[in-house]
Short mmCIF file of C-alpha atoms in Angstrom, two decimals:
data_model
loop_
_atom_site.label_atom_id
_atom_site.label_comp_id
_atom_site.label_asym_id
_atom_site.label_seq_id
_atom_site.Cartn_x
_atom_site.Cartn_y
_atom_site.Cartn_z
CA MET A 1 4.16 93.99 -112.02
CA ARG A 2 7.04 92.93 -114.28
CA ASN A 3 8.19 90.40 -111.70
CA ALA A 4 4.81 89.33 -110.38
CA GLY A 5 2.71 89.19 -113.54
CA ASN A 6 -0.31 89.58 -111.28
CA VAL A 7 -1.97 92.79 -110.12
CA THR A 8 -2.78 91.62 -106.59
CA GLU A 9 0.75 90.32 -105.98
CA ALA A 10 2.35 93.43 -107.51
CA CYS A 11 0.25 95.64 -105.22
CA ARG A 12 1.16 93.56 -102.18
CA LEU A 13 4.86 93.77 -103.03
CA SER A 14 4.58 97.53 -103.66
CA GLY A 15 2.54 98.18 -100.54
CA ILE A 16 -0.33 99.86 -102.38
CA ASN A 17 -4.03 99.15 -102.41
CA ARG A 18 -5.26 97.20 -105.43
CA GLY A 19 -8.20 99.55 -105.97
CA ALA A 20 -5.89 102.57 -105.82
CA ALA A 21 -3.66 100.97 -108.45
CA TYR A 22 -6.61 100.47 -110.80
CA LYS A 23 -7.81 104.03 -110.18
CA LEU A 24 -4.35 105.38 -110.98
CA ARG A 25 -4.23 103.30 -114.14
CA ASP A 26 -7.64 104.60 -115.23
CA ASN A 27 -6.70 108.25 -114.59
CA ASP A 28 -3.03 108.43 -115.59
CA PRO A 29 -2.20 107.52 -119.21
CA ALA A 30 1.54 107.33 -118.48
CA PHE A 31 0.93 104.92 -115.59
CA ALA A 32 -1.45 102.90 -117.77
CA ALA A 33 1.24 102.62 -120.46
CA GLU A 34 3.80 101.44 -117.88
CA TRP A 35 1.23 98.96 -116.52
CA ASP A 36 0.65 97.52 -120.00
CA GLU A 37 4.40 97.33 -120.69
CA ALA A 38 5.00 95.58 -117.35
CA MET A 39 2.29 93.01 -118.14
CA GLN A 40 3.82 92.38 -121.58
CA ILE A 41 7.21 91.77 -119.97
CA ALA A 42 5.64 89.40 -117.42
CA MET A 43 3.80 87.50 -120.18
CA ASP A 44 7.02 87.27 -122.22
CA SER A 45 8.63 85.68 -119.17
CA LEU A 46 5.83 83.10 -118.93
CA GLU A 47 6.10 82.38 -122.63
CA LEU A 48 9.84 81.84 -122.29
CA GLU A 49 9.26 79.42 -119.40
CA ALA A 50 6.67 77.51 -121.45
CA TRP A 51 9.21 77.30 -124.30
CA ARG A 52 11.92 76.03 -121.91
CA ARG A 53 9.66 73.39 -120.36
CA GLY A 54 8.52 72.16 -123.76
CA ARG A 55 11.89 72.18 -125.50
CA ASP A 56 14.42 71.54 -122.71
CA GLY A 57 12.16 69.81 -120.23
CA TYR A 58 12.15 69.98 -116.46
CA ASP A 59 13.16 67.60 -113.69
CA GLU A 60 10.49 65.90 -111.64
CA TYR A 61 10.95 63.61 -108.66
CA VAL A 62 9.95 59.99 -109.26
CA THR A 63 7.37 58.80 -106.76
CA CYS A 64 5.54 55.63 -105.91
CA LYS A 65 2.77 54.83 -103.45
CA ASP A 66 5.27 55.01 -100.58
CA GLY A 67 6.66 58.43 -101.57
CA LEU A 68 9.91 59.36 -103.28
CA VAL A 69 12.02 56.79 -105.10
CA TYR A 70 15.73 56.79 -104.15
CA ASP A 71 18.76 55.51 -106.02
CA GLN A 72 21.31 53.14 -104.47
CA ASP A 73 23.22 56.11 -103.01
CA GLY A 74 20.13 57.39 -101.22
CA ASN A 75 19.49 60.31 -103.57
CA PRO A 76 15.98 61.03 -104.80
CA VAL A 77 15.56 59.92 -108.42
CA LEU A 78 14.73 62.64 -110.93
CA GLN A 79 13.14 62.11 -114.31
CA ARG A 80 13.26 64.58 -117.22
CA ARG A 81 9.78 65.56 -118.38
CA TYR A 82 8.72 67.61 -121.40
CA SER A 83 5.49 69.46 -121.98
CA ASP A 84 3.98 68.69 -125.37
CA SER A 85 0.88 70.67 -124.42
CA LEU A 86 2.91 73.84 -123.79
CA LEU A 87 4.65 73.48 -127.15
CA THR A 88 1.31 72.89 -128.86
CA THR A 89 -0.10 76.02 -127.23
CA LEU A 90 2.89 78.08 -128.36
CA LEU A 91 2.62 76.75 -131.91
CA LYS A 92 -1.10 77.55 -132.03
CA ALA A 93 -0.37 81.09 -130.83
CA HIS A 94 2.53 81.84 -133.14
CA ARG A 95 1.68 79.76 -136.21
CA PRO A 96 -2.12 79.66 -136.20
CA GLU A 97 -2.31 79.22 -139.96
CA LYS A 98 -0.64 75.84 -139.53
CA TYR A 99 -1.46 74.66 -135.99
CA ARG A 100 -4.81 76.18 -135.00
CA ASP A 101 -7.71 73.91 -134.19
CA ARG A 102 -9.79 73.49 -137.29
CA SER A 103 -13.41 72.62 -137.50
CA THR A 104 -15.51 72.73 -140.59
CA VAL A 105 -19.21 72.42 -141.05
CA ASP A 106 -20.44 71.00 -144.30
CA MET A 107 -24.19 71.22 -144.63
CA ASN A 108 -26.41 70.53 -147.55
CA VAL A 109 -29.96 71.69 -146.95
CA ASN A 110 -32.58 70.83 -149.53
CA THR A 111 -35.87 72.40 -148.60
CA ASP A 112 -38.88 72.95 -150.79
CA ILE A 113 -39.68 76.56 -149.91
CA ALA A 114 -42.93 76.56 -151.89
CA ALA A 115 -44.20 73.54 -149.95
CA LEU A 116 -43.36 75.26 -146.64
CA ILE A 117 -45.24 78.39 -147.71
CA ASP A 118 -48.28 76.37 -148.76
CA GLU A 119 -48.23 74.49 -145.46
CA GLY A 120 -48.03 77.76 -143.53
CA ARG A 121 -50.97 79.19 -145.45
CA LYS A 122 -53.07 76.09 -144.72
CA ARG A 123 -52.32 76.40 -140.98
CA ALA A 124 -53.18 80.08 -141.05
CA ARG A 125 -56.60 79.26 -142.57
CA GLY A 126 -57.18 76.66 -139.89
CA GLY A 127 -56.77 73.69 -142.12
#
């Protein structure tokens, strides 16, 4: 699970049935603790990769309608890309007080309660 980060894939790699793995987790507290620890390690790995892609970037082949673009030596051209969205997601997770999405609702309701009660009474009397 630490390497796969996915129950189905971890079961496939381990050669055990997915249902049996869940049953073992439900019935064995020690196994459940190891399961949770393995998932935390896998998620830490994903978080580290998100950090790397956002901060250091990643290489992506340059393409056009005809396929890959090549340099004058015949090598495929690579372009460094960065993921602002991954960095934003990490900031929202780790610094929510500063980077979380904010929405506020400002409502001012002025209602004449007495008039509503009178209107309801009139309807109740059939008038």
